[in-house]
Short mmCIF file of C-alpha atoms and ligand atoms in Angstrom, two decimals:
data_model
loop_
_atom_site.label_atom_id
_atom_site.label_comp_id
_atom_site.label_asym_id
_atom_site.label_seq_id
_atom_site.Cartn_x
_atom_site.Cartn_y
_atom_site.Cartn_z
CA ASN Q 1 -84.94 34.59 -129.65
CA GLU Q 2 -81.99 36.97 -129.93
CA SER Q 3 -84.05 40.15 -130.23
CA ALA Q 4 -86.35 39.42 -127.28
CA SER Q 5 -85.79 41.60 -124.21
CA ILE Q 6 -84.21 40.05 -121.15
CA GLY Q 7 -87.60 40.27 -119.46
CA GLU Q 8 -89.23 38.23 -122.19
CA GLN Q 9 -86.38 35.72 -122.15
CA VAL Q 10 -86.60 35.10 -118.39
CA ASP Q 11 -90.39 35.30 -118.36
CA TYR Q 12 -90.19 38.41 -116.10
CA LYS Q 13 -89.03 36.22 -113.21
CA ILE Q 14 -86.33 36.64 -110.59
CA ILE Q 15 -85.37 33.27 -109.12
CA GLY Q 16 -85.43 33.59 -105.34
CA ILE Q 17 -84.75 31.41 -102.31
CA GLU Q 18 -86.64 30.49 -99.12
CA PRO Q 19 -89.66 32.66 -98.24
CA GLY Q 20 -88.28 33.32 -94.73
CA ALA Q 21 -84.90 34.69 -95.86
CA GLY Q 22 -84.18 38.36 -95.34
CA ILE Q 23 -83.13 38.66 -98.98
CA THR Q 24 -86.57 37.41 -100.06
CA GLY Q 25 -88.31 40.30 -98.30
CA LEU Q 26 -85.81 42.76 -99.76
CA SER Q 27 -86.37 41.31 -103.24
CA HIS Q 28 -90.12 41.85 -102.92
CA ASP Q 29 -89.37 45.44 -101.84
CA THR Q 30 -87.13 45.82 -104.90
CA LEU Q 31 -89.90 44.71 -107.25
CA GLU Q 32 -92.18 47.29 -105.65
CA GLN Q 33 -89.73 50.17 -105.63
CA TYR Q 34 -88.45 50.01 -109.20
CA GLU Q 35 -91.17 51.15 -111.59
CA ASN Q 36 -89.49 49.34 -114.46
CA LEU Q 37 -90.05 46.03 -112.60
CA GLU Q 38 -93.80 46.34 -112.79
CA GLY Q 39 -95.15 42.97 -113.90
CA TRP Q 40 -92.03 41.10 -112.74
CA THR Q 41 -92.36 38.40 -110.07
CA LEU Q 42 -90.08 36.77 -107.54
CA GLN Q 43 -90.18 33.01 -107.81
CA GLU Q 44 -89.51 31.82 -104.26
CA SER Q 45 -88.00 28.39 -103.94
CA SER Q 46 -85.04 27.23 -101.88
CA THR Q 47 -81.34 27.96 -102.01
CA ALA Q 48 -80.75 24.55 -103.62
CA GLY Q 49 -83.56 25.23 -106.10
CA MET Q 50 -82.10 28.63 -107.00
CA ILE Q 51 -78.65 27.09 -107.53
CA GLY Q 52 -80.16 24.31 -109.66
CA THR Q 53 -81.93 26.82 -111.91
CA LEU Q 54 -78.77 28.91 -112.17
CA GLU Q 55 -76.64 25.88 -113.07
CA GLN Q 56 -79.03 24.74 -115.73
CA ALA Q 57 -79.20 28.19 -117.31
CA ILE Q 58 -75.40 28.42 -117.36
CA ARG Q 59 -75.12 24.99 -119.03
CA ASN Q 60 -77.33 26.28 -121.85
CA GLU Q 61 -75.95 29.83 -121.78
CA ASP Q 62 -79.50 31.00 -121.18
CA PRO Q 63 -80.32 34.25 -119.40
CA VAL Q 64 -81.27 33.95 -115.74
CA ILE Q 65 -81.58 36.37 -112.82
CA VAL Q 66 -81.29 35.05 -109.27
CA THR Q 67 -81.17 36.53 -105.79
CA GLY Q 68 -77.60 36.04 -104.59
CA TRP Q 69 -75.19 37.06 -101.87
CA THR Q 70 -71.60 36.85 -100.86
CA PRO Q 71 -69.82 35.12 -99.15
CA HIS Q 72 -71.08 32.23 -101.28
CA TRP Q 73 -69.23 29.56 -103.28
CA MET Q 74 -71.32 30.24 -106.38
CA PHE Q 75 -69.02 33.16 -107.19
CA SER Q 76 -66.00 30.89 -107.37
CA ALA Q 77 -67.86 28.09 -109.17
CA TYR Q 78 -69.32 30.33 -111.92
CA ASP Q 79 -68.53 33.57 -113.66
CA LEU Q 80 -71.26 35.76 -112.15
CA LYS Q 81 -71.91 39.43 -111.52
CA PHE Q 82 -74.15 41.50 -109.27
CA ILE Q 83 -76.24 43.96 -111.23
CA GLU Q 84 -76.39 47.46 -109.79
CA ASP Q 85 -79.15 48.42 -107.40
CA PRO Q 86 -79.07 52.24 -107.64
CA LYS Q 87 -81.86 52.63 -105.08
CA GLY Q 88 -79.96 50.44 -102.61
CA VAL Q 89 -83.03 48.39 -101.68
CA LEU Q 90 -81.07 45.14 -101.39
CA GLY Q 91 -78.56 46.81 -99.07
CA GLY Q 92 -75.00 47.94 -99.66
CA ALA Q 93 -72.00 46.33 -98.02
CA GLU Q 94 -73.33 44.88 -94.80
CA ASN Q 95 -72.05 43.31 -91.62
CA ILE Q 96 -72.82 40.22 -89.62
CA ASN Q 97 -73.42 40.94 -85.95
CA THR Q 98 -73.36 38.94 -82.75
CA VAL Q 99 -76.58 39.19 -80.76
CA VAL Q 100 -77.19 37.61 -77.35
CA ARG Q 101 -80.04 37.33 -74.89
CA LYS Q 102 -80.40 39.72 -71.99
CA ASP Q 103 -78.79 38.20 -68.88
CA LEU Q 104 -76.28 36.11 -70.81
CA GLU Q 105 -73.54 38.37 -69.46
CA LYS Q 106 -74.73 37.70 -65.92
CA ASP Q 107 -75.45 33.97 -66.37
CA LEU Q 108 -72.44 32.94 -68.49
CA PRO Q 109 -69.90 35.80 -68.36
CA ASP Q 110 -67.08 33.87 -70.02
CA VAL Q 111 -69.28 32.75 -72.91
CA TYR Q 112 -70.42 36.36 -73.26
CA THR Q 113 -66.83 37.59 -73.40
CA VAL Q 114 -65.79 35.07 -76.07
CA LEU Q 115 -68.83 35.97 -78.16
CA ASP Q 116 -68.14 39.67 -77.70
CA ARG Q 117 -64.57 39.17 -78.94
CA PHE Q 118 -65.47 36.87 -81.84
CA HIS Q 119 -64.48 38.63 -85.04
CA TRP Q 120 -63.08 37.37 -88.33
CA GLU Q 121 -62.77 38.25 -92.00
CA PRO Q 122 -64.83 37.19 -95.04
CA GLU Q 123 -61.75 35.22 -96.22
CA ASP Q 124 -61.86 33.18 -93.01
CA MET Q 125 -65.52 32.36 -93.46
CA GLU Q 126 -64.93 31.47 -97.12
CA GLN Q 127 -62.12 29.12 -96.13
CA VAL Q 128 -64.46 27.16 -93.85
CA MET Q 129 -67.23 27.18 -96.48
CA TYR Q 130 -64.83 25.99 -99.16
CA ASP Q 131 -63.39 23.16 -97.05
CA ALA Q 132 -66.88 22.07 -96.00
CA GLN Q 133 -67.76 21.36 -99.64
CA ASN Q 134 -65.42 18.37 -99.62
CA GLY Q 135 -66.40 17.25 -96.14
CA ASP Q 136 -68.52 18.68 -93.39
CA PHE Q 137 -68.69 21.95 -91.51
CA GLU Q 138 -67.55 20.47 -88.21
CA THR Q 139 -64.29 19.17 -89.74
CA ALA Q 140 -63.77 22.34 -91.78
CA ALA Q 141 -64.33 24.56 -88.73
CA ALA Q 142 -61.98 22.44 -86.61
CA ALA Q 143 -59.27 22.74 -89.28
CA TRP Q 144 -59.72 26.52 -89.49
CA ILE Q 145 -59.39 26.77 -85.69
CA GLU Q 146 -56.21 24.68 -85.75
CA ASN Q 147 -54.70 26.90 -88.47
CA ASN Q 148 -55.73 30.19 -86.85
CA ASP Q 149 -54.56 29.87 -83.31
CA ASP Q 150 -53.53 33.55 -83.29
CA LYS Q 151 -57.12 34.68 -83.89
CA VAL Q 152 -58.75 32.09 -81.65
CA SER Q 153 -56.45 32.85 -78.73
CA GLU Q 154 -57.42 36.54 -78.99
CA TRP Q 155 -61.00 35.48 -78.36
CA THR Q 156 -60.20 33.03 -75.57
CA LYS Q 157 -57.31 34.57 -73.64
CA GLY Q 158 -57.91 34.60 -69.90
CA ILE Q 159 -61.18 32.68 -70.20
CA GLU Q 160 -61.81 30.07 -67.52
CA GLN Q 161 -62.89 26.54 -68.43
CA GLY Q 162 -66.61 25.89 -68.17
CA ASN Q 163 -68.28 22.92 -66.48
CA GLY Q 164 -70.40 21.55 -69.29
CA GLU Q 165 -72.89 24.41 -69.16
CA LYS Q 166 -75.24 24.28 -72.15
CA VAL Q 167 -75.20 27.06 -74.72
CA LYS Q 168 -77.91 27.35 -77.36
CA LEU Q 169 -76.46 28.98 -80.46
CA VAL Q 170 -79.31 29.95 -82.76
CA SER Q 171 -78.47 30.34 -86.44
CA VAL Q 172 -79.89 30.34 -89.96
CA PRO Q 173 -79.55 27.46 -92.43
CA TRP Q 174 -77.18 29.07 -94.98
CA ASP Q 175 -73.58 27.93 -95.49
CA SER Q 176 -72.07 31.23 -94.36
CA GLU Q 177 -73.78 31.02 -90.97
CA ILE Q 178 -73.30 27.27 -90.59
CA ALA Q 179 -69.59 28.06 -91.00
CA SER Q 180 -69.46 30.82 -88.37
CA SER Q 181 -71.68 28.95 -85.93
CA SER Q 182 -69.57 25.80 -86.29
CA VAL Q 183 -66.40 27.72 -85.46
CA VAL Q 184 -67.94 29.38 -82.41
CA LYS Q 185 -69.40 26.06 -81.28
CA ILE Q 186 -66.04 24.29 -81.36
CA VAL Q 187 -64.24 27.18 -79.66
CA LEU Q 188 -66.76 27.10 -76.79
CA ASP Q 189 -66.88 23.28 -76.68
CA ASN Q 190 -63.09 23.30 -76.31
CA LEU Q 191 -63.51 25.67 -73.36
CA GLY Q 192 -65.72 23.12 -71.59
CA TYR Q 193 -69.20 24.25 -72.67
CA GLN Q 194 -71.78 22.14 -74.49
CA VAL Q 195 -72.95 24.07 -77.51
CA GLU Q 196 -75.97 23.15 -79.59
CA ILE Q 197 -76.51 24.87 -82.97
CA ILE Q 198 -80.18 25.45 -83.81
CA PRO Q 199 -80.77 26.56 -87.43
CA VAL Q 200 -84.08 28.35 -87.95
CA ASP Q 201 -85.63 31.09 -90.09
CA PRO Q 202 -84.25 34.57 -89.36
CA ALA Q 203 -87.58 35.68 -87.78
CA ILE Q 204 -87.44 32.75 -85.33
CA MET Q 205 -83.76 33.36 -84.62
CA PHE Q 206 -84.43 36.90 -83.36
CA GLN Q 207 -87.52 35.77 -81.48
CA ALA Q 208 -85.57 33.02 -79.73
CA ILE Q 209 -82.94 35.47 -78.48
CA ALA Q 210 -85.62 37.97 -77.41
CA THR Q 211 -87.51 35.35 -75.38
CA GLY Q 212 -84.30 33.87 -73.96
CA GLU Q 213 -84.94 30.44 -75.48
CA GLY Q 214 -81.71 30.89 -77.39
CA ASP Q 215 -78.53 32.23 -75.81
CA ALA Q 216 -76.76 33.82 -78.75
CA THR Q 217 -76.45 34.11 -82.50
CA VAL Q 218 -73.55 35.09 -84.77
CA ALA Q 219 -75.81 35.15 -87.86
CA PRO Q 220 -77.73 38.48 -88.11
CA TRP Q 221 -77.03 40.38 -91.34
CA LEU Q 222 -77.32 44.11 -90.61
CA PRO Q 223 -78.25 46.86 -91.11
CA THR Q 224 -80.50 45.80 -94.01
CA THR Q 225 -81.09 42.07 -94.54
CA HIS Q 226 -82.54 41.34 -91.10
CA GLN Q 227 -83.56 44.89 -90.26
CA ALA Q 228 -87.29 44.10 -89.92
CA PHE Q 229 -86.62 41.33 -87.37
CA TYR Q 230 -84.02 43.41 -85.56
CA GLU Q 231 -86.39 46.39 -85.23
CA LYS Q 232 -89.12 44.17 -83.85
CA HIS Q 233 -86.95 42.77 -81.08
CA LYS Q 234 -84.29 45.41 -80.50
CA ASP Q 235 -85.43 46.27 -76.97
CA ASP Q 236 -85.26 42.63 -75.89
CA ILE Q 237 -81.86 41.64 -77.27
CA VAL Q 238 -78.26 42.67 -76.70
CA ASP Q 239 -76.32 43.60 -79.84
CA LEU Q 240 -72.59 42.98 -79.43
CA GLY Q 241 -71.73 44.54 -82.79
CA GLU Q 242 -70.02 43.25 -85.88
CA ASN Q 243 -68.25 39.91 -86.09
CA LEU Q 244 -67.60 40.27 -89.84
CA GLU Q 245 -67.70 43.18 -92.27
CA GLY Q 246 -68.40 43.06 -95.98
CA THR Q 247 -71.34 40.87 -96.97
CA GLN Q 248 -73.48 41.79 -99.98
CA ASN Q 249 -76.88 40.91 -101.42
CA GLY Q 250 -78.08 41.55 -104.93
CA PHE Q 251 -79.66 40.35 -108.12
CA VAL Q 252 -77.04 38.12 -109.73
CA VAL Q 253 -76.63 37.11 -113.37
CA PRO Q 254 -74.09 35.10 -115.37
CA ALA Q 255 -71.30 37.37 -116.65
CA TYR Q 256 -72.29 36.61 -120.27
CA MET Q 257 -75.52 38.57 -119.82
CA ASP Q 258 -75.50 42.06 -121.26
CA ILE Q 259 -77.11 43.82 -118.31
CA ASP Q 260 -75.56 46.02 -115.64
CA SER Q 261 -78.35 47.48 -113.54
CA ILE Q 262 -81.77 46.65 -112.17
CA GLU Q 263 -82.88 49.87 -113.86
CA ASP Q 264 -82.04 48.37 -117.27
CA LEU Q 265 -84.63 45.61 -116.92
CA GLU Q 266 -87.61 46.37 -119.10
CA PRO Q 267 -91.18 46.17 -117.89
N1 PBE V 301 -78.83 35.09 -96.76
C1 PBE V 301 -77.60 34.44 -96.27
C2 PBE V 301 -79.65 35.13 -95.53
C3 PBE V 301 -78.73 35.46 -94.42
C4 PBE V 301 -77.49 34.74 -94.81
C5 PBE V 301 -78.48 36.39 -97.31
C6 PBE V 301 -79.44 34.22 -97.76
C7 PBE V 301 -80.96 35.93 -95.55
O1 PBE V 301 -81.63 36.00 -94.53
O2 PBE V 301 -81.31 36.43 -96.61
#
């Protein structure tokens, strides 16, 4: 129905992802903080489920609103746009930080130094994510490392070889963080460490670093997406600062939809 409001057309639903994701909590906050979203619901599912719903809507040129973020390949696969979030509930431009357990510096000083130096650009992460679509993350990360010796040697210069010490790299199960964790794993493996990547929900990731069960993570999105988990554990973790600047969350729609702002959605 052409004259129906967007709300009516999408059944007052925002298509979300996993319940444990930071963006899911922020999306619930968004529904609460915008009065015009009264009566709207967030349909939690999975990242694959969200993408499936988005793809199907695009095939039919139907309206759809999903929770999205960048870096993500969906922006190169489809013509999409973020709609404005004037209250900033979903966060503005964010960063990804490196967070390690207390005592990592003492126990594994060289690993700590490499992690502290690890820093790259969204384009680097996207390159690994893009290559992994036609293969796997391990191969894509290895290729990126081979092609970016200048960056990698900045992180590893003067670092002594390890002796097979184990490193538990905790992460989250989204492509962006599988990409960064895979790169860090291979860099440390090549230095003689044995790195295991453990993908868990963001809440568990912070808890693992705080309890010392995990050694490090390069996956926290801050200051907004993972703020609640960060606040809970901030006294028991060591924040080594940004490893990447310029991520973004938001409500995402196909470019053919005539809507620009969350405030334009009708109750
Ligand atoms: N994300 C991608 C995650 C972090 C990385 C935005 C879906 C989240 O916790 O929401």
